[in-house]
Short mmCIF file of C-alpha atoms and ligand atoms in Angstrom, two decimals:
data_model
loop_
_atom_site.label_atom_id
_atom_site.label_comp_id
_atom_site.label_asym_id
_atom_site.label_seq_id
_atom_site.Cartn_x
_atom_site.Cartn_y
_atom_site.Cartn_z
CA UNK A 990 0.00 0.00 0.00
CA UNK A 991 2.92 2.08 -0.50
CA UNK A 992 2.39 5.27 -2.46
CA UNK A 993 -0.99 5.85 -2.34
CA UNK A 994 -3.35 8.81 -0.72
CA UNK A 995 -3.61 8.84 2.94
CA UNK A 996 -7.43 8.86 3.47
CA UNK A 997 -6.96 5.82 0.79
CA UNK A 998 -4.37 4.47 3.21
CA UNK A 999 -6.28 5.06 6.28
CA UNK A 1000 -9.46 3.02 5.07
CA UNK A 1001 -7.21 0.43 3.67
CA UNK A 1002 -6.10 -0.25 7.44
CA UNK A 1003 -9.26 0.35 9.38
CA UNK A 1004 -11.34 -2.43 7.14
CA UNK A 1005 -8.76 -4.54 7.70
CA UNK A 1006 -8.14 -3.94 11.47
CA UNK A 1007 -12.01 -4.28 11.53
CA UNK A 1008 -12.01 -7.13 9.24
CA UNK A 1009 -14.65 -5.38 7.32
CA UNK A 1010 -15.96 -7.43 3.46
CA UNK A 1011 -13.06 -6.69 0.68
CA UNK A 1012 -16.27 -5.27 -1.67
CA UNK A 1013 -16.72 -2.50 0.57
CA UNK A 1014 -12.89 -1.32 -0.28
CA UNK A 1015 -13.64 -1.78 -3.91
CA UNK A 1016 -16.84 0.30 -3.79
CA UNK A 1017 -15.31 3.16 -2.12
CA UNK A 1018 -12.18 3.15 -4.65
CA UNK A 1019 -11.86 6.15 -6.52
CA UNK A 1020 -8.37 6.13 -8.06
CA UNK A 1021 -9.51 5.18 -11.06
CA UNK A 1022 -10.97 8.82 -12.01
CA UNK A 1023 -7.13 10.29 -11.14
CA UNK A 1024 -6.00 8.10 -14.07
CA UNK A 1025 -8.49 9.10 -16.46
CA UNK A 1026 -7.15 12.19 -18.17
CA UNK A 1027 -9.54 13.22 -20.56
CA UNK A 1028 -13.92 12.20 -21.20
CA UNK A 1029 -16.66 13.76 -23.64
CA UNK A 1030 -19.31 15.71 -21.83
CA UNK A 1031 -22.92 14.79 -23.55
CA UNK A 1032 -24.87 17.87 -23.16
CA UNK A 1033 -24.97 18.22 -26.32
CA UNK A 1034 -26.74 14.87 -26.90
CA UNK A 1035 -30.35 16.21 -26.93
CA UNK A 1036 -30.27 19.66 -25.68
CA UNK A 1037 -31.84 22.09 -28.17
CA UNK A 1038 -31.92 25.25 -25.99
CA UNK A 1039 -27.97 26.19 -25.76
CA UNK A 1040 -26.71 23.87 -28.56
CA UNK A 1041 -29.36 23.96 -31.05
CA UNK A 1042 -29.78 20.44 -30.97
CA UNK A 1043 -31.67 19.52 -34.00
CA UNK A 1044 -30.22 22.39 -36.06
CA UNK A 1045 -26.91 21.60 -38.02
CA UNK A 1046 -26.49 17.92 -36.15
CA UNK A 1047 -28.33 15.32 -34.70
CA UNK A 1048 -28.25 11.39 -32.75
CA UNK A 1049 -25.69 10.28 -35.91
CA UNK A 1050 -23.73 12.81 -35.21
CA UNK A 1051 -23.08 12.79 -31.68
CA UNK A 1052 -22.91 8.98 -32.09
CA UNK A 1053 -19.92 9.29 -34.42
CA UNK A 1054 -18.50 11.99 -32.14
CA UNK A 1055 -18.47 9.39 -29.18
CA UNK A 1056 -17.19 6.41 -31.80
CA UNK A 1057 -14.19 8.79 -32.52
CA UNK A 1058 -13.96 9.73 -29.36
CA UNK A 1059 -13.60 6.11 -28.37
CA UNK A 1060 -11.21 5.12 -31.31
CA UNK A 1061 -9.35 8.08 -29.86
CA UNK A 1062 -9.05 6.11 -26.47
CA UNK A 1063 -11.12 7.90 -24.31
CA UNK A 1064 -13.05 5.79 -21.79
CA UNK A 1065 -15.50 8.52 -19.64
CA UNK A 1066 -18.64 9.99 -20.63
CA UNK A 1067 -20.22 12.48 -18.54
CA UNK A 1068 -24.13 12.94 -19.15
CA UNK A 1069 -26.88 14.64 -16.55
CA UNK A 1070 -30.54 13.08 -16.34
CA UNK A 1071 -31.42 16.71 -17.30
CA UNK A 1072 -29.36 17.12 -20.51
CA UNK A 1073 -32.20 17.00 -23.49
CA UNK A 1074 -34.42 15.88 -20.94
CA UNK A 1075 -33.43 12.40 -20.84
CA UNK A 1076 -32.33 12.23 -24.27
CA UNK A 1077 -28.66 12.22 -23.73
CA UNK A 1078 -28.96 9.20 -20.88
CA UNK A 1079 -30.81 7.13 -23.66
CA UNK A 1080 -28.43 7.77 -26.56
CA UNK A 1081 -25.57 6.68 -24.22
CA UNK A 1082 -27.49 3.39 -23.08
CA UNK A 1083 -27.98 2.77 -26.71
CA UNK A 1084 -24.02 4.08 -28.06
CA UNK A 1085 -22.51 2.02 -24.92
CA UNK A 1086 -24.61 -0.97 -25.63
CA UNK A 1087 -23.04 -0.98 -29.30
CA UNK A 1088 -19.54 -1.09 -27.90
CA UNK A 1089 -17.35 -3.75 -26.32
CA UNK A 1090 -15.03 -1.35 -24.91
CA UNK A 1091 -15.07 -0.62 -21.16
CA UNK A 1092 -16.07 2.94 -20.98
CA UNK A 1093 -16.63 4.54 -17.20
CA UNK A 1094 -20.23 6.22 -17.56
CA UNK A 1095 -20.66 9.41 -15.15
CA UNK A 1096 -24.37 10.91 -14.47
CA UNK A 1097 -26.24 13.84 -12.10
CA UNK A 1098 -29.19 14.11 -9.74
CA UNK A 1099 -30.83 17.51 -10.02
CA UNK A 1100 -31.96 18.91 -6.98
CA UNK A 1101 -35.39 20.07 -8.69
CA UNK A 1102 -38.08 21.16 -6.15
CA UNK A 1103 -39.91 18.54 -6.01
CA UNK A 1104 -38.13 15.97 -4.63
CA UNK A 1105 -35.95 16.84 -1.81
CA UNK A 1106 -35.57 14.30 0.20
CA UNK A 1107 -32.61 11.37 0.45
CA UNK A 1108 -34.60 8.98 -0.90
CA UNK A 1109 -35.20 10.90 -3.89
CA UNK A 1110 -31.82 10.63 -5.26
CA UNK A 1111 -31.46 6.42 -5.28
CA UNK A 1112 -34.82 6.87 -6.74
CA UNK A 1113 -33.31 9.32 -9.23
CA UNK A 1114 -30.63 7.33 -9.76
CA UNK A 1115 -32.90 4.31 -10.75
CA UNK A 1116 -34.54 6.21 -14.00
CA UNK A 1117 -31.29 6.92 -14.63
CA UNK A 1118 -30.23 3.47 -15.08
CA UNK A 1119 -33.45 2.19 -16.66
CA UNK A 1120 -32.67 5.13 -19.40
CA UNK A 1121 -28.74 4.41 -19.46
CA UNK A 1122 -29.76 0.68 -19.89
CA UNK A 1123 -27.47 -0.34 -17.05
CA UNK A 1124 -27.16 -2.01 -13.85
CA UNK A 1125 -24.72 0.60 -12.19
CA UNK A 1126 -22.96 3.51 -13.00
CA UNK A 1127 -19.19 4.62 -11.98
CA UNK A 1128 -20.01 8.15 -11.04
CA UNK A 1129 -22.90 9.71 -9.77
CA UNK A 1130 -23.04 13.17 -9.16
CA UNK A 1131 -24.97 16.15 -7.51
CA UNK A 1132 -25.73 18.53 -10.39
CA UNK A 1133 -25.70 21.90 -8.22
CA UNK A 1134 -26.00 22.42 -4.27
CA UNK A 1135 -29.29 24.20 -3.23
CA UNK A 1136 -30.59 25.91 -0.11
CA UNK A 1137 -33.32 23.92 -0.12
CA UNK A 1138 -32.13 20.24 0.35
CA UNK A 1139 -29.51 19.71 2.86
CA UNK A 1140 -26.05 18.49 1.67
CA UNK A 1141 -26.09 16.18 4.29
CA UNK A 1142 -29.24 14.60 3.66
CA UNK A 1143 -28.10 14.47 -0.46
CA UNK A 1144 -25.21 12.19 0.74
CA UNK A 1145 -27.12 10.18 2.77
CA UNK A 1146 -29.11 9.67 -0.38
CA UNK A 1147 -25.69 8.66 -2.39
CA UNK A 1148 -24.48 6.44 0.74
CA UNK A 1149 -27.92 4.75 -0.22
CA UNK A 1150 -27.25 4.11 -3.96
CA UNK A 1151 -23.79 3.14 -3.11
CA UNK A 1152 -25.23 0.16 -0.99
CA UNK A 1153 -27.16 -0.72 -3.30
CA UNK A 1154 -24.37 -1.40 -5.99
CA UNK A 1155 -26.15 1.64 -8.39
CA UNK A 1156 -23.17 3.52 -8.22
CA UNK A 1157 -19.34 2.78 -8.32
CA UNK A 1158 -18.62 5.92 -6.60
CA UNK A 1159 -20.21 9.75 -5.37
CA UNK A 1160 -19.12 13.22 -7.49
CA UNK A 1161 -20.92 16.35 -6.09
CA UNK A 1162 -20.92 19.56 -9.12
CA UNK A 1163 -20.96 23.57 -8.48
CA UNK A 1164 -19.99 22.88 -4.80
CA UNK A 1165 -17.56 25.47 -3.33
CA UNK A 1166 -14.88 24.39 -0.87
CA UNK A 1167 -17.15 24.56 2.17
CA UNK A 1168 -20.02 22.37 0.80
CA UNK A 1169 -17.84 20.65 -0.52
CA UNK A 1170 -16.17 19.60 2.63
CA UNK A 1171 -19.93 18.97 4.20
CA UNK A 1172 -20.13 16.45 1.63
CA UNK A 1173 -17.07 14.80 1.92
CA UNK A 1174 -17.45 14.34 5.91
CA UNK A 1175 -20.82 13.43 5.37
CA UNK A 1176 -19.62 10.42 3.32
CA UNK A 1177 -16.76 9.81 5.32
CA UNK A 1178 -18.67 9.00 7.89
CA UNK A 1179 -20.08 6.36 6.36
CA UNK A 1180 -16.49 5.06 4.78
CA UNK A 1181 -17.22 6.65 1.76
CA UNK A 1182 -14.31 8.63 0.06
CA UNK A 1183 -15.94 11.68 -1.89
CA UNK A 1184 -14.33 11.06 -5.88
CA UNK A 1185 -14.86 13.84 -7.70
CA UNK A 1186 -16.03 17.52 -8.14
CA UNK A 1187 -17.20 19.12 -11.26
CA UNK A 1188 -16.55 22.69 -11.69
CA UNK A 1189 -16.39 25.66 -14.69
CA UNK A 1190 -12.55 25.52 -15.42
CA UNK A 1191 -10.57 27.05 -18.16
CA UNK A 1192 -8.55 29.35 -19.95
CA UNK A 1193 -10.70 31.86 -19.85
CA UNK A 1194 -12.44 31.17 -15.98
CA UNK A 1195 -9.62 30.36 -13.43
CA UNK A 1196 -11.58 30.92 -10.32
CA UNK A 1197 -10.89 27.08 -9.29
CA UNK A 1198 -7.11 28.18 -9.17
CA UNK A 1199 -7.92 31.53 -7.37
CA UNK A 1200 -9.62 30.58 -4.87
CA UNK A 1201 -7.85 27.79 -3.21
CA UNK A 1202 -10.62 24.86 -4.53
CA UNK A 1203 -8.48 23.06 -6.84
CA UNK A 1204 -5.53 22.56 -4.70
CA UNK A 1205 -8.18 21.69 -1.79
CA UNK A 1206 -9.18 18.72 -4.53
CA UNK A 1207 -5.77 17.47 -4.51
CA UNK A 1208 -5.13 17.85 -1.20
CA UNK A 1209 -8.01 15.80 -0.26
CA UNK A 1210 -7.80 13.48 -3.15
CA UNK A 1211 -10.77 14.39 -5.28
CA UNK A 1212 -10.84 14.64 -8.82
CA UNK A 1213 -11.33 18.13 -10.13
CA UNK A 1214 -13.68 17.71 -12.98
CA UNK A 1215 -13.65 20.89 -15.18
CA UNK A 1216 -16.83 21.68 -17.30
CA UNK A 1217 -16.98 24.22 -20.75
CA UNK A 1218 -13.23 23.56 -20.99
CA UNK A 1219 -12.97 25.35 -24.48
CA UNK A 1220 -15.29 28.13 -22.98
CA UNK A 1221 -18.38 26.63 -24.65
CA UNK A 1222 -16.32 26.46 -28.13
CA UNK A 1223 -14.69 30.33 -27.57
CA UNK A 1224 -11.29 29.00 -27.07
CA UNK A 1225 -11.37 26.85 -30.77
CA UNK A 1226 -10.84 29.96 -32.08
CA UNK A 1227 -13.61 30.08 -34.14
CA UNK A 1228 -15.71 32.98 -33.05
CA UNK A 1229 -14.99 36.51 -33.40
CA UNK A 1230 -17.15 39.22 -31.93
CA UNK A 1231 -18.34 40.09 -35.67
CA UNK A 1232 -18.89 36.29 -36.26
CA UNK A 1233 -20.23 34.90 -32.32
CA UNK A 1234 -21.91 31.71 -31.64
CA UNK A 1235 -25.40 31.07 -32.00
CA UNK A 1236 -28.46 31.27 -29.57
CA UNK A 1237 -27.31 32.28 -25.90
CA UNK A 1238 -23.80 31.98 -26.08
CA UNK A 1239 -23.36 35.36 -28.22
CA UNK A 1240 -25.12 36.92 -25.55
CA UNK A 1241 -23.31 35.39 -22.64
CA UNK A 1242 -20.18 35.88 -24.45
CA UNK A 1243 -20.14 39.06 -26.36
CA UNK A 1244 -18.60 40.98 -23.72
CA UNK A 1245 -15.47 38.66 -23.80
CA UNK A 1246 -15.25 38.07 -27.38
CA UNK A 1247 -14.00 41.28 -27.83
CA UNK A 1248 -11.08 41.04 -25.38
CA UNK A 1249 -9.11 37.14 -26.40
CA UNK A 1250 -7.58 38.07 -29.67
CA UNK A 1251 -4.53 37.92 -27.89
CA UNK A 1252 -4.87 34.69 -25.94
CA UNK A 1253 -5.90 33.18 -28.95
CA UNK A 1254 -3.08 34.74 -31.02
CA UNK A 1255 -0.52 32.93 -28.32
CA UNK A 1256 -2.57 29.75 -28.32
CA UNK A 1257 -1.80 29.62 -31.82
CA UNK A 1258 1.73 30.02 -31.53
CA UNK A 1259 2.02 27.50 -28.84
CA UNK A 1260 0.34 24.85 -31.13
CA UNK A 1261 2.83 25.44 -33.62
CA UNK A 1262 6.06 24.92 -31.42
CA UNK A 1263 3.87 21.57 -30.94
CA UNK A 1264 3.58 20.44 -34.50
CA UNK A 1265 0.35 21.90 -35.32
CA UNK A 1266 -1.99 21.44 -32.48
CA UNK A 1267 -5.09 23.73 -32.54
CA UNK A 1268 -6.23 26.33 -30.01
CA UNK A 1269 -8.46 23.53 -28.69
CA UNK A 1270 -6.14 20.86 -28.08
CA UNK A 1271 -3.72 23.51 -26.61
CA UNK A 1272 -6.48 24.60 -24.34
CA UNK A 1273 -7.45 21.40 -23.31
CA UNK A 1274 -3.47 20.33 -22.56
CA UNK A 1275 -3.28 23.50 -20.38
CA UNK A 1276 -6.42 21.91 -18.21
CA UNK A 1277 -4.67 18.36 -18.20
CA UNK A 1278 -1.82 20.42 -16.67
CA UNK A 1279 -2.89 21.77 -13.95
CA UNK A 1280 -4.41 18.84 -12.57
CA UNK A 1281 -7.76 18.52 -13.57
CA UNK A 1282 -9.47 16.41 -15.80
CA UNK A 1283 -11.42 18.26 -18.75
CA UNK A 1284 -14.75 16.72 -20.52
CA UNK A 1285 -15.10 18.84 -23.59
CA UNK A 1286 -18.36 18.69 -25.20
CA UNK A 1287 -18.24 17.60 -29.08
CA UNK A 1288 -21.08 18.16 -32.07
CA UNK A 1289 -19.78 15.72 -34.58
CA UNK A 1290 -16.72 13.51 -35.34
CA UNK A 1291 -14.41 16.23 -36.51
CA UNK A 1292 -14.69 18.15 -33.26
CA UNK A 1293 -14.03 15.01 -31.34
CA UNK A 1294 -11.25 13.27 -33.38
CA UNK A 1295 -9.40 16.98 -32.97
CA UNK A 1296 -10.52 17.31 -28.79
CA UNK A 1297 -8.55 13.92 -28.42
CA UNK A 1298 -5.12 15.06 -29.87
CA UNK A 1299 -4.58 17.71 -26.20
CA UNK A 1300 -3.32 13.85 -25.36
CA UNK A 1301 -0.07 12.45 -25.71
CA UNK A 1302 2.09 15.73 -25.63
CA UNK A 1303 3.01 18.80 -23.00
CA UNK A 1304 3.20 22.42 -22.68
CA UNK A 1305 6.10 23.46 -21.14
CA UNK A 1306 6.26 25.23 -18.13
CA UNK A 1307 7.11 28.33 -19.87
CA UNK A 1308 4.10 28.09 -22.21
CA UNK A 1309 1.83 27.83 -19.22
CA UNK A 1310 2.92 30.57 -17.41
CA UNK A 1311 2.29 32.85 -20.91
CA UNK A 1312 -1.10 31.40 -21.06
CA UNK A 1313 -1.81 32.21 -17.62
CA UNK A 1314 -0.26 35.63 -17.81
CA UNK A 1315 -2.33 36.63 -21.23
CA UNK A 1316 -5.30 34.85 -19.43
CA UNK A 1317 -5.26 37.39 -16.00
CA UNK A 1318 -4.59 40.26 -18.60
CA UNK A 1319 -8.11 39.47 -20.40
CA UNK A 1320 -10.39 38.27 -17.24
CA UNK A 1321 -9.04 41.31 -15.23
CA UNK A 1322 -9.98 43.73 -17.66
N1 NAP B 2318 -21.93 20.24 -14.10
C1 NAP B 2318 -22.38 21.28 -14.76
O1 NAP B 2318 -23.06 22.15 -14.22
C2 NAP B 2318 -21.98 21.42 -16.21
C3 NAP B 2318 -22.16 22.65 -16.87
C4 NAP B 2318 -21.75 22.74 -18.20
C5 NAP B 2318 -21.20 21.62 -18.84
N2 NAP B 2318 -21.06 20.44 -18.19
C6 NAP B 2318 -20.44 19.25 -18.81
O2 NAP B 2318 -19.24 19.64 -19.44
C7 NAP B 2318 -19.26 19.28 -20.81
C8 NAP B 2318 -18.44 20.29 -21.62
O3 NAP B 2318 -18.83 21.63 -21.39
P1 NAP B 2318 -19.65 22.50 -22.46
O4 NAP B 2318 -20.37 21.57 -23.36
O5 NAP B 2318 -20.41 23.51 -21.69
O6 NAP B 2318 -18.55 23.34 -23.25
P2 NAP B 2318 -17.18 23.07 -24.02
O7 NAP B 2318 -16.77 21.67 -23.93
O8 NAP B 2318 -16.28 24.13 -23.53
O9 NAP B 2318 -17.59 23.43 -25.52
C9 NAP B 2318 -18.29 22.52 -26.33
C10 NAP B 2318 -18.71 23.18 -27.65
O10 NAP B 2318 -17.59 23.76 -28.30
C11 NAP B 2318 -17.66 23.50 -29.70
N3 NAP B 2318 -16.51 22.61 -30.01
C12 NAP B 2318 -16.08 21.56 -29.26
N4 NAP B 2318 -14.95 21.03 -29.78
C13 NAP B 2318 -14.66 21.76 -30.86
C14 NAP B 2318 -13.60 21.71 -31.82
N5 NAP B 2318 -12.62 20.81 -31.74
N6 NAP B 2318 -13.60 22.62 -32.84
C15 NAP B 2318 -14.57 23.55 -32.91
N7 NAP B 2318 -15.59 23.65 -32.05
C16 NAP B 2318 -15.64 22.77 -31.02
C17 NAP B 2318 -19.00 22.84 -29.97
O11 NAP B 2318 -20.03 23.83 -30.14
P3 NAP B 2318 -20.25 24.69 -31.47
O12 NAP B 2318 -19.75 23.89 -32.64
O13 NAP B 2318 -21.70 24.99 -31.48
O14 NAP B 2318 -19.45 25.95 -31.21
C18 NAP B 2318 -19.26 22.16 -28.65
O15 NAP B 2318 -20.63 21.95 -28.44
C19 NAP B 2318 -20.75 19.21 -21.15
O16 NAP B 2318 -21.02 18.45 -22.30
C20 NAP B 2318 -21.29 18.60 -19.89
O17 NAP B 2318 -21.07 17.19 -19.89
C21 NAP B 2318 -21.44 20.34 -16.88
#
């Protein structure tokens, strides 16, 4: 057991001074997300209100997005119960079912005002499965805290579909560091090591870095899961503030737009020292750097195929600290 995280480390010695079943070790094992560098978020599988779902691409698309994805090598697939309202969990049921690979499935419990109690989330967590087509998932996460349904009673909800095999392991999303410690005591208590939280991280938003919640990840051994890595497609490079992104985004973003020629400019650069990479896969890289584990969404096969190449190659230390320096330039405008 040499080498490995002390809360890890710890539980490894109290089940065995307590002679406690090997199966509840493996069910509270969570290494396996720090070794995954790099999954496809699926909100785009269904959801017609921010990506136009329905417009421009469609199921085949998104299913040859995840078949390059997985040619690519990537093995995690993070979907919500709320992304096209159930649509996404389906078309993963049905794209996992056509695959022999082993691919590590991730889902979300939304806190929606209806049902706020713990036993609402193993319930949750059941649909979930009957969409997904499965028997168990490896992550399941809180979608975002709310006033209105304790944290504590949410993980008792999780400790519940963790004893009931549904889930590998727990993820909480949009939790700051002090919910996010309620959550992991909460499920320490009940020998349950807290795997994962998902959190807006990139280029262009570095509050995860600013203040203090991505070193408290590592500290405490939970993977930091960063959402819109490329900025919701801003950092491809693509959009200009005479040519922005459709439906909300150009709203959202036009503000910003105006101010990353010069991030982008450098991005560009950087790629080149690399052999071509584009802004994407630099942007992406820069996430794998810093310790977190990006899930870029992807329309089609293209976007996909070129999200895959941020792996197998490294910015240098130099070329992160220019990224970060253009980056404060821009958000502190
Ligand atoms: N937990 C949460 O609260 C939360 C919140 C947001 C997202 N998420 C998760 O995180 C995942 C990723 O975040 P995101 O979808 O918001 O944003 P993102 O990954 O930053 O951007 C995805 C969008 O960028 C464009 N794009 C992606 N790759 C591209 C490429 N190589 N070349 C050109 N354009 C490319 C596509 O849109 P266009 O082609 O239309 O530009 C794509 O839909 C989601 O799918 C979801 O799983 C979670």
């Amino acid at each position: 057991m040499t080498g490995h995280h002390p809360v890890l480390l710890l539980r490894y010695n109290e089940c065995h001074a307590s002679e406690e079943p090997l199966s509840s070790i493996v069910n509270n094992e969570t290494r396996f997300l720090q070794a995954v560098e790099l999954g496809l978020g699926a909100w785009q599988w269904g959801d017609r209100y921010v990506w136009q779902y329905g417009q421009g691409y469609g199921d085949d698309d998104v299913h040859q997005a995840f078949l390059s994805s997985i040619a690519e090598g990537v093995r995690f697939i993070d979907t919500a119960e709320i992304y096209g309202s159930g649509r996404s969990e389906r078309l993963a049921g049905r794209f996992l079912k056509e695959t022999d690979q082993p691919i590590l499935i991730a889902t979300k419990f939304f806190p929606l005002p209806w049902r706020l109690t713990k036993n609402s989330v193993p319930s949750a967590l059941k649909t979930s499965l009957e969409r997904l087509q499965r028997e168990t998932v490896d992550l399941y996460q809180i979608h975002w805290p709310t006033r209105l349904f304790s944290i504590e009673s949410m993980m008792e909800g999780m400790v519940e579909c963790v004893n009931r095999g549904w889930t590998r392991t727990v993820g909480v999303s949009n939790f700051n560091q002090i919910q996010m410690i309620r959550a992991y005591s909460t499920l320490e208590r009940n020998s349950i090591s807290l795997a994962s939280n998902q959190v807006h991280f990139s280029l262009l938003h570095r509050d995860v870095e600013r203040n203090g919640l991505l070193a408290r990840c590592k500290e405490l051994g939970v993977r930091l899961i960063a959402y819109s890595p490329l900025e919701m497609g801003l950092l491809t490079g693509k959009y200009t503030p005479k040519n922005p992104p459709p439906g909300n985004r150009g709203g959202r973003y036009a503000n910003l737009l105006g101010k990353i020629e010069p991030l982008l400019k450098s991005m560009n650069e950087i790629g080149q020292e690399h052999g071509g990479k584009s802004n994407s896969q630099v942007a992406l890289n820069w996430i794998i750097g810093k310790g977190a584990l990006p899930i870029p969404g992807a329309k089609n096969a293209a976007q996909a195929l070129q999200n895959a190449g941020a792996l197998g190659w490294k910015l240098t230390e130099a070329e992160v600290a220019k990224l970060d320096e253009i980056s404060d330039r821009i958000v502190q405008e």
